Structures are given as C-alpha cells and as structure tokens.
mmCIF file of C-alpha atoms in Angstrom:
data_model
loop_
_atom_site.group_PDB
_atom_site.id
_atom_site.type_symbol
_atom_site.label_atom_id
_atom_site.label_comp_id
_atom_site.label_asym_id
_atom_site.label_seq_id
_atom_site.Cartn_x
_atom_site.Cartn_y
_atom_site.Cartn_z
ATOM 1 C CA UNK E 1 138.967 79.791 131.773
ATOM 2 C CA UNK E 2 138.990 76.886 129.259
ATOM 3 C CA UNK E 3 141.898 75.822 127.017
ATOM 4 C CA UNK E 4 139.417 75.760 123.859
ATOM 5 C CA UNK E 5 135.861 77.023 123.337
ATOM 6 C CA UNK E 6 136.276 78.168 119.549
ATOM 7 C CA UNK E 7 139.328 75.915 119.071
ATOM 8 C CA UNK E 8 138.953 72.195 118.053
ATOM 9 C CA UNK E 9 141.758 71.304 120.440
ATOM 10 C CA UNK E 10 143.463 71.848 123.475
ATOM 11 C CA UNK E 11 146.843 73.662 122.688
ATOM 12 C CA UNK E 12 148.470 73.849 125.830
ATOM 13 C CA UNK E 13 148.609 72.759 129.345
ATOM 14 C CA UNK E 14 148.608 76.127 131.233
ATOM 15 C CA UNK E 15 147.104 77.350 134.328
ATOM 16 C CA UNK E 16 145.246 80.720 134.500
ATOM 17 C CA UNK E 17 144.390 82.820 137.122
ATOM 18 C CA UNK E 18 141.272 81.870 138.628
ATOM 19 C CA UNK E 19 139.534 80.027 141.394
ATOM 20 C CA UNK E 20 140.731 76.776 142.717
ATOM 21 C CA UNK E 21 139.406 74.030 144.409
ATOM 22 C CA UNK E 22 141.543 71.300 146.175
ATOM 23 C CA UNK E 23 141.390 67.951 144.643
ATOM 24 C CA UNK E 24 142.835 64.444 144.944
ATOM 25 C CA UNK E 25 143.046 62.060 141.486
ATOM 26 C CA UNK E 26 142.772 58.197 142.019
ATOM 27 C CA UNK E 27 143.518 55.876 139.351
ATOM 28 C CA UNK E 28 145.048 59.308 137.522
ATOM 29 C CA UNK E 29 146.478 57.024 134.570
ATOM 30 C CA UNK E 30 147.961 59.536 132.120
ATOM 31 C CA UNK E 31 146.201 62.635 133.670
ATOM 32 C CA UNK E 32 143.355 63.238 130.909
ATOM 33 C CA UNK E 33 140.701 63.391 133.894
ATOM 34 C CA UNK E 34 143.010 65.618 135.699
ATOM 35 C CA UNK E 35 143.943 68.219 132.920
ATOM 36 C CA UNK E 36 139.880 68.577 132.469
ATOM 37 C CA UNK E 37 139.474 69.140 136.238
ATOM 38 C CA UNK E 38 142.729 71.319 136.143
ATOM 39 C CA UNK E 39 140.928 73.683 133.501
ATOM 40 C CA UNK E 40 137.647 73.566 135.322
ATOM 41 C CA UNK E 41 139.252 75.347 138.151
ATOM 42 C CA UNK E 42 140.706 72.142 140.620
ATOM 43 C CA UNK E 43 144.263 72.230 142.144
ATOM 44 C CA UNK E 44 144.924 68.615 142.091
ATOM 45 C CA UNK E 45 146.974 68.293 145.360
ATOM 46 C CA UNK E 46 147.709 64.583 145.238
ATOM 47 C CA UNK E 47 147.352 61.673 142.335
ATOM 48 C CA UNK E 48 147.636 58.015 142.670
ATOM 49 C CA UNK E 49 148.289 55.526 139.658
ATOM 50 C CA UNK E 50 149.797 51.953 139.773
ATOM 51 C CA UNK E 51 151.285 51.550 135.880
ATOM 52 C CA UNK E 52 154.773 52.397 135.854
ATOM 53 C CA UNK E 53 154.716 54.358 132.535
ATOM 54 C CA UNK E 54 151.626 56.111 132.975
ATOM 55 C CA UNK E 55 153.339 57.275 136.308
ATOM 56 C CA UNK E 56 156.249 58.808 134.072
ATOM 57 C CA UNK E 57 153.457 60.359 131.727
ATOM 58 C CA UNK E 58 151.535 62.076 134.802
ATOM 59 C CA UNK E 59 154.823 63.125 136.557
ATOM 60 C CA UNK E 60 155.989 64.605 133.325
ATOM 61 C CA UNK E 61 153.484 67.135 132.973
ATOM 62 C CA UNK E 62 152.008 67.911 136.682
ATOM 63 C CA UNK E 63 155.269 68.281 138.417
ATOM 64 C CA UNK E 64 153.291 70.562 141.060
ATOM 65 C CA UNK E 65 151.146 67.355 142.310
ATOM 66 C CA UNK E 66 152.395 64.683 144.671
ATOM 67 C CA UNK E 67 152.056 61.623 143.006
ATOM 68 C CA UNK E 68 151.620 58.314 145.053
ATOM 69 C CA UNK E 69 153.238 55.202 142.852
ATOM 70 C CA UNK E 70 151.513 52.080 143.323
ATOM 71 C CA UNK E 71 148.448 49.972 144.704
ATOM 72 C CA UNK E 72 146.189 52.180 146.023
ATOM 73 C CA UNK E 73 144.773 49.391 148.476
ATOM 74 C CA UNK E 74 148.323 49.407 149.754
ATOM 75 C CA UNK E 75 148.533 52.955 150.384
ATOM 76 C CA UNK E 76 145.434 53.920 151.762
ATOM 77 C CA UNK E 77 146.930 55.183 155.234
ATOM 78 C CA UNK E 78 148.403 57.628 153.651
ATOM 79 C CA UNK E 79 145.057 59.321 153.495
ATOM 80 C CA UNK E 80 144.221 58.857 156.918
ATOM 81 C CA UNK E 81 145.045 62.562 157.963
ATOM 82 C CA UNK E 82 143.912 64.484 154.945
ATOM 83 C CA UNK E 83 141.323 67.012 155.293
ATOM 84 C CA UNK E 84 139.799 70.349 153.829
ATOM 85 C CA UNK E 85 139.278 68.597 149.962
ATOM 86 C CA UNK E 86 136.608 69.693 147.809
ATOM 87 C CA UNK E 87 136.746 66.700 145.335
ATOM 88 C CA UNK E 88 138.212 63.426 144.958
ATOM 89 C CA UNK E 89 137.694 62.310 141.444
ATOM 90 C CA UNK E 90 139.082 58.972 139.256
ATOM 91 C CA UNK E 91 138.142 56.384 137.233
ATOM 92 C CA UNK E 92 138.623 52.779 138.579
ATOM 93 C CA UNK E 93 139.672 50.284 135.910
ATOM 94 C CA UNK E 94 137.057 48.913 134.187
ATOM 95 C CA UNK E 95 137.543 45.854 132.397
ATOM 96 C CA UNK E 96 135.231 43.632 134.872
ATOM 97 C CA UNK E 97 132.409 45.750 133.825
ATOM 98 C CA UNK E 98 133.112 46.601 130.134
ATOM 99 C CA UNK E 99 131.377 44.856 127.311
ATOM 100 C CA UNK E 100 134.840 45.098 125.536
ATOM 101 C CA UNK E 101 136.423 42.799 127.805
ATOM 102 C CA UNK E 102 134.298 39.871 129.800
ATOM 103 C CA UNK E 103 132.329 41.572 131.823
ATOM 104 C CA UNK E 104 133.372 39.772 134.716
ATOM 105 C CA UNK E 105 132.445 40.456 138.336
ATOM 106 C CA UNK E 106 135.350 38.102 140.022
ATOM 107 C CA UNK E 107 138.114 40.254 138.072
ATOM 108 C CA UNK E 108 139.909 41.789 140.754
ATOM 109 C CA UNK E 109 139.694 45.173 138.889
ATOM 110 C CA UNK E 110 135.864 45.216 139.701
ATOM 111 C CA UNK E 111 136.484 45.641 143.507
ATOM 112 C CA UNK E 112 138.570 49.070 142.693
ATOM 113 C CA UNK E 113 135.423 51.221 142.855
ATOM 114 C CA UNK E 114 135.112 50.103 146.537
ATOM 115 C CA UNK E 115 138.983 50.999 146.962
ATOM 116 C CA UNK E 116 137.871 54.822 145.413
ATOM 117 C CA UNK E 117 134.909 54.926 148.052
ATOM 118 C CA UNK E 118 137.527 53.924 150.731
ATOM 119 C CA UNK E 119 139.528 56.691 150.000
ATOM 120 C CA UNK E 120 136.341 59.164 149.926
ATOM 121 C CA UNK E 121 135.186 57.784 153.370
ATOM 122 C CA UNK E 122 139.075 58.571 155.143
ATOM 123 C CA UNK E 123 139.223 62.090 153.024
ATOM 124 C CA UNK E 124 135.549 63.130 153.487
ATOM 125 C CA UNK E 125 135.683 65.957 150.532
ATOM 126 C CA UNK E 126 132.747 67.712 149.838
ATOM 127 C CA UNK E 127 132.276 66.015 146.300
ATOM 128 C CA UNK E 128 133.513 62.857 144.349
ATOM 129 C CA UNK E 129 133.509 61.782 140.650
ATOM 130 C CA UNK E 130 134.030 58.191 139.980
ATOM 131 C CA UNK E 131 133.886 57.642 136.038
ATOM 132 C CA UNK E 132 133.731 54.112 134.781
ATOM 133 C CA UNK E 133 131.997 52.538 131.350
ATOM 134 C CA UNK E 134 128.603 52.959 130.805
ATOM 135 C CA UNK E 135 127.561 48.997 131.355
ATOM 136 C CA UNK E 136 127.800 49.839 135.365
ATOM 137 C CA UNK E 137 125.414 52.185 134.720
ATOM 138 C CA UNK E 138 122.885 51.117 132.405
ATOM 139 C CA UNK E 139 123.027 46.933 132.954
ATOM 140 C CA UNK E 140 120.998 45.138 135.066
ATOM 141 C CA UNK E 141 123.750 42.383 135.432
ATOM 142 C CA UNK E 142 125.780 45.260 137.397
ATOM 143 C CA UNK E 143 122.582 46.937 139.194
ATOM 144 C CA UNK E 144 123.496 45.487 142.785
ATOM 145 C CA UNK E 145 127.120 47.104 142.370
ATOM 146 C CA UNK E 146 125.400 50.590 141.546
ATOM 147 C CA UNK E 147 123.150 50.273 144.383
ATOM 148 C CA UNK E 148 126.211 49.152 146.762
ATOM 149 C CA UNK E 149 128.080 52.274 145.678
ATOM 150 C CA UNK E 150 124.961 54.401 146.423
ATOM 151 C CA UNK E 151 124.275 52.951 149.741
ATOM 152 C CA UNK E 152 128.083 53.473 150.511
ATOM 153 C CA UNK E 153 127.855 56.913 149.192
ATOM 154 C CA UNK E 154 125.000 57.655 151.298
ATOM 155 C CA UNK E 155 126.021 56.649 154.490
ATOM 156 C CA UNK E 156 128.787 58.627 154.227
ATOM 157 C CA UNK E 157 126.413 61.600 153.774
ATOM 158 C CA UNK E 158 126.508 61.920 150.106
ATOM 159 C CA UNK E 159 123.550 62.807 147.554
ATOM 160 C CA UNK E 160 124.569 60.621 144.452
ATOM 161 C CA UNK E 161 123.422 60.972 141.097
ATOM 162 C CA UNK E 162 124.440 58.766 138.287
ATOM 163 C CA UNK E 163 124.737 60.533 134.901
ATOM 164 C CA UNK E 164 125.473 58.996 131.583
ATOM 165 C CA UNK E 165 127.424 61.053 129.048
ATOM 166 C CA UNK E 166 129.015 61.166 125.421
ATOM 167 C CA UNK E 167 132.130 62.866 124.991
ATOM 168 C CA UNK E 168 130.729 63.645 121.289
ATOM 169 C CA UNK E 169 127.866 65.677 122.836
ATOM 170 C CA UNK E 170 130.557 68.261 124.601
ATOM 171 C CA UNK E 171 132.955 68.948 121.955
ATOM 172 C CA UNK E 172 134.710 65.945 121.746
ATOM 173 C CA UNK E 173 135.433 64.265 118.365
ATOM 174 C CA UNK E 174 134.980 60.950 119.325
ATOM 175 C CA UNK E 175 131.785 59.142 120.778
ATOM 176 C CA UNK E 176 132.639 57.624 124.088
ATOM 177 C CA UNK E 177 130.132 56.863 126.529
ATOM 178 C CA UNK E 178 130.480 57.042 130.181
ATOM 179 C CA UNK E 179 128.856 56.752 133.146
ATOM 180 C CA UNK E 180 129.651 59.013 136.365
ATOM 181 C CA UNK E 181 128.913 58.799 139.905
ATOM 182 C CA UNK E 182 128.566 62.199 141.520
ATOM 183 C CA UNK E 183 128.119 62.546 145.097
ATOM 184 C CA UNK E 184 127.658 65.684 146.892
ATOM 185 C CA UNK E 185 127.707 66.703 150.441
ATOM 186 C CA UNK E 186 125.427 70.010 150.411
ATOM 187 C CA UNK E 187 122.376 67.876 149.760
ATOM 188 C CA UNK E 188 122.448 69.590 146.113
ATOM 189 C CA UNK E 189 121.334 67.222 143.353
ATOM 190 C CA UNK E 190 123.237 66.901 139.696
ATOM 191 C CA UNK E 191 120.944 65.942 136.555
ATOM 192 C CA UNK E 192 121.712 66.417 132.579
ATOM 193 C CA UNK E 193 119.939 69.531 132.910
ATOM 194 C CA UNK E 194 123.001 70.704 134.254
ATOM 195 C CA UNK E 195 125.072 69.975 131.516
ATOM 196 C CA UNK E 196 122.843 71.560 128.814
ATOM 197 C CA UNK E 197 124.856 75.021 128.984
ATOM 198 C CA UNK E 198 128.220 72.920 128.075
ATOM 199 C CA UNK E 199 126.785 71.058 124.970
ATOM 200 C CA UNK E 200 128.912 71.873 121.714
ATOM 201 C CA UNK E 201 128.822 70.200 118.763
ATOM 202 C CA UNK E 202 132.057 67.681 117.918
ATOM 203 C CA UNK E 203 134.529 68.714 115.405
ATOM 204 C CA UNK E 204 134.704 66.373 112.614
ATOM 205 C CA UNK E 205 138.055 63.888 112.492
ATOM 206 C CA UNK E 206 139.015 65.972 109.462
ATOM 207 C CA UNK E 207 138.526 69.381 111.645
ATOM 208 C CA UNK E 208 140.425 67.957 114.377
ATOM 209 C CA UNK E 209 143.264 66.366 113.387
ATOM 210 C CA UNK E 210 143.984 67.283 109.435
ATOM 211 C CA UNK E 211 146.510 70.148 110.761
ATOM 212 C CA UNK E 212 148.963 67.486 111.559
ATOM 213 C CA UNK E 213 149.453 66.422 108.116
ATOM 214 C CA UNK E 214 150.764 63.150 106.740
ATOM 215 C CA UNK E 215 151.979 60.382 108.899
ATOM 216 C CA UNK E 216 155.499 60.719 109.001
ATOM 217 C CA UNK E 217 156.122 64.064 108.594
ATOM 218 C CA UNK E 218 157.737 66.368 110.814
ATOM 219 C CA UNK E 219 154.363 67.621 112.508
ATOM 220 C CA UNK E 220 153.470 63.845 112.726
ATOM 221 C CA UNK E 221 156.218 62.260 113.017
ATOM 222 C CA UNK E 222 154.701 58.602 114.480
ATOM 223 C CA UNK E 223 153.602 55.812 111.965
ATOM 224 C CA UNK E 224 151.435 52.977 113.207
ATOM 225 C CA UNK E 225 153.191 49.848 111.446
ATOM 226 C CA UNK E 226 150.284 47.335 112.018
ATOM 227 C CA UNK E 227 149.602 45.378 108.631
ATOM 228 C CA UNK E 228 146.386 46.555 107.238
ATOM 229 C CA UNK E 229 144.504 43.707 105.124
ATOM 230 C CA UNK E 230 141.127 42.932 104.085
ATOM 231 C CA UNK E 231 139.134 40.757 106.164
ATOM 232 C CA UNK E 232 138.407 37.217 104.326
ATOM 233 C CA UNK E 233 135.258 36.838 105.582
ATOM 234 C CA UNK E 234 133.957 40.438 105.920
ATOM 235 C CA UNK E 235 131.010 41.609 108.322
ATOM 236 C CA UNK E 236 129.105 44.046 106.389
ATOM 237 C CA UNK E 237 126.627 46.639 108.238
ATOM 238 C CA UNK E 238 124.687 49.408 106.650
ATOM 239 C CA UNK E 239 127.649 51.964 107.139
ATOM 240 C CA UNK E 240 130.898 51.280 105.917
ATOM 241 C CA UNK E 241 132.528 52.810 108.960
ATOM 242 C CA UNK E 242 130.801 49.796 110.903
ATOM 243 C CA UNK E 243 131.092 46.278 110.547
ATOM 244 C CA UNK E 244 134.540 44.425 110.250
ATOM 245 C CA UNK E 245 135.943 44.903 106.445
ATOM 246 C CA UNK E 246 140.035 44.711 107.546
ATOM 247 C CA UNK E 247 141.962 42.464 109.712
ATOM 248 C CA UNK E 248 141.632 42.792 113.576
ATOM 249 C CA UNK E 249 139.361 45.031 115.096
ATOM 250 C CA UNK E 250 140.534 48.389 113.838
ATOM 251 C CA UNK E 251 137.610 49.952 112.238
ATOM 252 C CA UNK E 252 138.053 52.557 109.710
ATOM 253 C CA UNK E 253 137.251 56.410 110.575
ATOM 254 C CA UNK E 254 135.178 59.118 108.715
ATOM 255 C CA UNK E 255 136.997 62.125 108.107
ATOM 256 C CA UNK E 256 133.676 63.945 107.791
ATOM 257 C CA UNK E 257 132.248 62.551 111.305
ATOM 258 C CA UNK E 258 133.862 62.101 114.842
ATOM 259 C CA UNK E 259 135.483 58.851 115.460
ATOM 260 C CA UNK E 260 134.080 55.648 116.901
ATOM 261 C CA UNK E 261 135.712 54.931 120.796
ATOM 262 C CA UNK E 262 139.633 54.806 120.965
ATOM 263 C CA UNK E 263 140.268 51.755 122.824
ATOM 264 C CA UNK E 264 143.164 50.798 125.066
ATOM 265 C CA UNK E 265 144.304 48.004 122.587
ATOM 266 C CA UNK E 266 145.400 50.371 119.998
ATOM 267 C CA UNK E 267 149.022 49.804 118.511
ATOM 268 C CA UNK E 268 148.336 46.833 116.644
ATOM 269 C CA UNK E 269 145.603 45.891 114.518
ATOM 270 C CA UNK E 270 142.735 46.926 116.653
ATOM 271 C CA UNK E 271 144.141 50.662 115.947
ATOM 272 C CA UNK E 272 141.853 52.723 113.790
ATOM 273 C CA UNK E 273 142.081 53.419 109.957
ATOM 274 C CA UNK E 274 142.391 56.611 108.296
ATOM 275 C CA UNK E 275 142.628 56.773 104.226
ATOM 276 C CA UNK E 276 144.781 59.571 103.733
ATOM 277 C CA UNK E 277 143.598 60.402 100.359
ATOM 278 C CA UNK E 278 140.003 61.022 101.432
ATOM 279 C CA UNK E 279 141.444 62.856 104.786
ATOM 280 C CA UNK E 280 143.373 65.435 102.978
ATOM 281 C CA UNK E 281 143.297 65.795 99.229
ATOM 282 C CA UNK E 282 139.001 65.180 99.480
ATOM 283 C CA UNK E 283 139.259 62.120 97.195
ATOM 284 C CA UNK E 284 136.620 59.544 96.987
ATOM 285 C CA UNK E 285 136.756 57.323 100.093
ATOM 286 C CA UNK E 286 138.121 54.107 98.903
ATOM 287 C CA UNK E 287 136.900 52.472 102.162
ATOM 288 C CA UNK E 288 133.219 53.609 100.942
ATOM 289 C CA UNK E 289 133.780 52.502 97.429
ATOM 290 C CA UNK E 290 134.912 49.025 98.795
ATOM 291 C CA UNK E 291 131.880 48.810 101.266
ATOM 292 C CA UNK E 292 129.621 49.333 98.286
ATOM 293 C CA UNK E 293 131.360 46.984 95.905
ATOM 294 C CA UNK E 294 130.843 44.129 98.831
ATOM 295 C CA UNK E 295 127.176 44.994 99.112
ATOM 296 C CA UNK E 296 126.699 44.706 95.533
ATOM 297 C CA UNK E 297 128.631 41.468 95.272
ATOM 298 C CA UNK E 298 131.452 42.162 92.868
ATOM 299 C CA UNK E 299 134.260 40.267 92.777
ATOM 300 C CA UNK E 300 137.012 41.551 94.974
ATOM 301 C CA UNK E 301 139.334 38.970 94.969
ATOM 302 C CA UNK E 302 142.220 40.707 93.036
ATOM 303 C CA UNK E 303 141.548 43.876 95.599
ATOM 304 C CA UNK E 304 144.708 45.108 97.216
ATOM 305 C CA UNK E 305 144.541 47.870 100.304
ATOM 306 C CA UNK E 306 145.798 51.165 99.071
ATOM 307 C CA UNK E 307 149.152 52.963 100.480
ATOM 308 C CA UNK E 308 146.930 55.973 101.708
ATOM 309 C CA UNK E 309 145.122 53.361 104.195
ATOM 310 C CA UNK E 310 147.109 53.501 107.519
ATOM 311 C CA UNK E 311 146.463 53.505 110.927
ATOM 312 C CA UNK E 312 145.803 56.203 113.588
ATOM 313 C CA UNK E 313 148.881 57.554 115.011
ATOM 314 C CA UNK E 314 149.493 58.783 118.319
ATOM 315 C CA UNK E 315 149.266 62.185 117.803
ATOM 316 C CA UNK E 316 146.206 61.833 116.000
ATOM 317 C CA UNK E 317 144.918 59.504 118.820
ATOM 318 C CA UNK E 318 145.760 62.196 121.572
ATOM 319 C CA UNK E 319 144.247 65.143 120.007
ATOM 320 C CA UNK E 320 140.609 62.764 119.636
ATOM 321 C CA UNK E 321 140.783 62.339 123.389
ATOM 322 C CA UNK E 322 141.412 66.276 123.786
ATOM 323 C CA UNK E 323 144.743 65.756 125.399
ATOM 324 C CA UNK E 324 146.727 69.401 124.835
ATOM 325 C CA UNK E 325 149.124 68.890 121.856
ATOM 326 C CA UNK E 326 152.026 69.740 123.944
ATOM 327 C CA UNK E 327 151.124 66.946 126.574
ATOM 328 C CA UNK E 328 154.291 64.794 127.110
ATOM 329 C CA UNK E 329 154.014 60.926 127.068
ATOM 330 C CA UNK E 330 156.297 57.810 128.348
ATOM 331 C CA UNK E 331 156.918 54.444 127.114
ATOM 332 C CA UNK E 332 156.911 52.291 123.784
ATOM 333 C CA UNK E 333 154.253 53.296 121.420
ATOM 334 C CA UNK E 334 152.097 50.198 122.610
ATOM 335 C CA UNK E 335 152.492 51.486 126.235
ATOM 336 C CA UNK E 336 151.424 55.008 125.093
ATOM 337 C CA UNK E 337 148.557 54.104 122.551
ATOM 338 C CA UNK E 338 147.321 52.214 125.934
ATOM 339 C CA UNK E 339 147.438 55.539 128.357
ATOM 340 C CA UNK E 340 145.497 57.452 125.531
ATOM 341 C CA UNK E 341 142.756 54.638 125.880
ATOM 342 C CA UNK E 342 142.566 54.019 129.024
ATOM 343 C CA UNK E 343 142.002 58.059 129.442
ATOM 344 C CA UNK E 344 138.907 60.313 130.148
ATOM 345 C CA UNK E 345 138.756 62.723 127.325
ATOM 346 C CA UNK E 346 139.677 65.855 129.132
ATOM 347 C CA UNK E 347 137.577 68.029 127.371
ATOM 348 C CA UNK E 348 134.453 65.555 129.225
ATOM 349 C CA UNK E 349 136.384 66.017 132.414
ATOM 350 C CA UNK E 350 136.255 69.759 132.216
ATOM 351 C CA UNK E 351 132.626 69.659 131.865
ATOM 352 C CA UNK E 352 131.845 67.413 134.436
ATOM 353 C CA UNK E 353 134.390 69.274 136.619
ATOM 354 C CA UNK E 354 132.426 72.743 135.988
ATOM 355 C CA UNK E 355 129.196 71.240 136.585
ATOM 356 C CA UNK E 356 130.149 69.804 140.151
ATOM 357 C CA UNK E 357 132.547 73.378 140.821
ATOM 358 C CA UNK E 358 128.902 75.247 140.095
ATOM 359 C CA UNK E 359 127.284 72.917 142.820
ATOM 360 C CA UNK E 360 129.753 73.388 145.661
ATOM 361 C CA UNK E 361 129.850 76.040 148.107
ATOM 362 C CA UNK E 362 133.016 76.764 149.299
ATOM 363 C CA UNK E 363 135.158 79.594 150.267
ATOM 364 C CA UNK E 364 138.060 79.241 147.433
ATOM 365 C CA UNK E 365 141.674 80.222 147.260
ATOM 366 C CA UNK E 366 142.846 82.629 144.456
ATOM 367 C CA UNK E 367 146.160 81.331 143.095
ATOM 368 C CA UNK E 368 148.147 82.915 140.165
ATOM 369 C CA UNK E 369 149.302 81.429 137.065
ATOM 370 C CA UNK E 370 151.662 78.232 137.897
ATOM 371 C CA UNK E 371 151.863 78.788 141.406
ATOM 372 C CA UNK E 372 150.021 76.177 143.493
ATOM 373 C CA UNK E 373 151.648 73.274 145.362
ATOM 374 C CA UNK E 374 151.054 70.100 147.157
ATOM 375 C CA UNK E 375 150.698 71.379 150.956
ATOM 376 C CA UNK E 376 148.752 67.847 151.879
ATOM 377 C CA UNK E 377 151.909 65.277 152.618
ATOM 378 C CA UNK E 378 155.019 67.976 153.035
ATOM 379 C CA UNK E 379 156.495 64.888 154.726
ATOM 380 C CA UNK E 380 156.578 63.126 151.786
ATOM 381 C CA UNK E 381 157.578 65.553 149.089
#
C-alpha cells in the first residue's frame, strides 16, 4: 500500500490497486501532502494553489487531478455543487502563526484557515484535515483562533481532534512539529493512540541522503552556492549543531541524526550545512571540533571554513521531506527550495491519511493503477 516501510525514502510516485476515497486538496503547494494522502488511499480529485511555480510543479506530478489556480477566496463558488467527497485536506499558509515569522494575527494569511473551513462548509466531506504550525495548537496567544476553528467545525457537524505530531516519530529524517485539526462527521474521535502503530524510527541524514553522493556529481547535480563564513559573534549552545556558528541562519546538520526543520527560506544563507568529509568519509567532524575549540577558548582568529562544508542541495532537501526521488519541481533554485520547505513531509501526511481512512466508514471504489480521473468538474476539464 505504501511507497516505503523498509526503505528510507520514497522511490517513485506510483499508484497501486487499493481502495480509494475521493479527496480535495487546498493550499496544495508542490503537492507534498497530496503524495502522502494518495499513498494512504485517497484519490485527489481537485487541488487549489495560488503560487504559479508550485502550480506548475503540481501539474507536472499530478496529471489526473483538476488544478484550480489562483486565490481560493476568489474560487469558492466552484465548490458549491460538489458532493460525495470523503476528505478535504490542506495546510493554509502559516506565516501569521509561525514562531519563525512575526506571529502577526493581522497578517491576511492568518485568515486563510477560515477560507479552508468555508470550502468544508460548501462541500460537506466526511472528514477534513487542516495542517498548520505547532504554535496554532499550542500557544495561548492563538487559543481563540483554535477555539473558533473547532466551533465552526462543530456547527457543521464535525467532531474535531487537535493532534500535534513530530515527523521524526514516523520515519521522516527531520524534526518537524506540526498541528493537525482533524474533523470527522461520523462522531468518531482521533487520539494520539491511533498513530502509535505507525511510529517508526527516523533514519539519520547519512542513511537518507548519502547514496546521492557529493554535490555536483551526476546523482546529486545541484549545488547551492551560498557562501559559508564563520560568524563574527558566534552563539554557543551545548550542541555543535545548535546555536549560531556560521553566517546566516543555516545550521550544520549532524549526519548521524535527523535534520532540523527545513525552512522555506532555504537557497541562501539559511540553507542547512553539511560536512562532506564527515558524511561520506566518516572523518572527524570539523563542526564539532570548531565548536569544542570555541567552548575551550582557543584562538580561532586564523581559522577558515574548509571546502568540505557546503549547503544542502535541492535533491537532498527533497529526500529529507520524503518526496519521491523522481518528483519534478518547476522554478528557479530559490523557488524550488521554497516549495520544498513549505511542504508537509509526504510520509507524515501518509500516516495522517491512514489514521483518517481507518476511521471513515464509507463504501469505497476499487480503481486500478493510474486509472483515476477527476469527475467533479467535467465542464472545466
């Protein structure tokens, strides 16, 4: 049923003969959440995205889905006559709630969670899944937003569960905490216990990406040219892989652990850093030695960053987000990094999809490999 259980990564975006339930994807981005939901057994009939580059990426990889391009609020009427949908899912932009941003409730993007719910109201699916940053579910500052989401959903007949998950607990080589608002119409309730059977140890960075080889080679052709220099005023933490040792906010990654959260701002000096000698040759970690020298007060004024340190590549970031390796992206390097960083890890989305699918009690349609089509808006095809 899934792309990988034994292996570290998704290898190909394929559709196997499984029971498929119909779904609608909102704020689809490059389609990371869609990959996971498809793997879990949902047929994504319609998607919506506003970013032109993400739209082209989505269309390259999801040819059987009707993609509605543009602002969701300006396309709401297109959802008026849709019925018999099992799931509406998506991740409204989170900049207004993110600790990585300004956490500004006045940010227009903060209101898009309610645009999502408006589609749920019009379509009345059997379930919905709305993903967002952990802060929306955890911080008192946003408690009234959380309660309003639950209240509106309750008034539409949904029992809502607010579930916080960390991608690394489900086989994703990345610590990425997210909150999922999951609404079910059948009165069933979802708890963390429902996710326990899908828990899986996260592979290390080394296990996940080392098969690609060094940056600039045939199997890892893209290079991120953002320069790496030593921070003039380093911020030290207990771990060499925390704090601020280098220019910008791109922290080094430990090959023997999972990645920190990949940001949408990758591509420049916020792109995480890899030590190729440590990763491929199992050599001494220059980052750890430098950190130890700083802690011990050694004179490091003459130190230079070695050539073995470089920024993460697009292909590596794609794997860390558990996209299929053959997944195609459209746009400049910066735009592709943004699409990757904005995505929900595919494997985390798959787990959420499986839990929801297990709770739904519907008649499902058996469809053979690659044969599902969008049949909801034939006049727009």
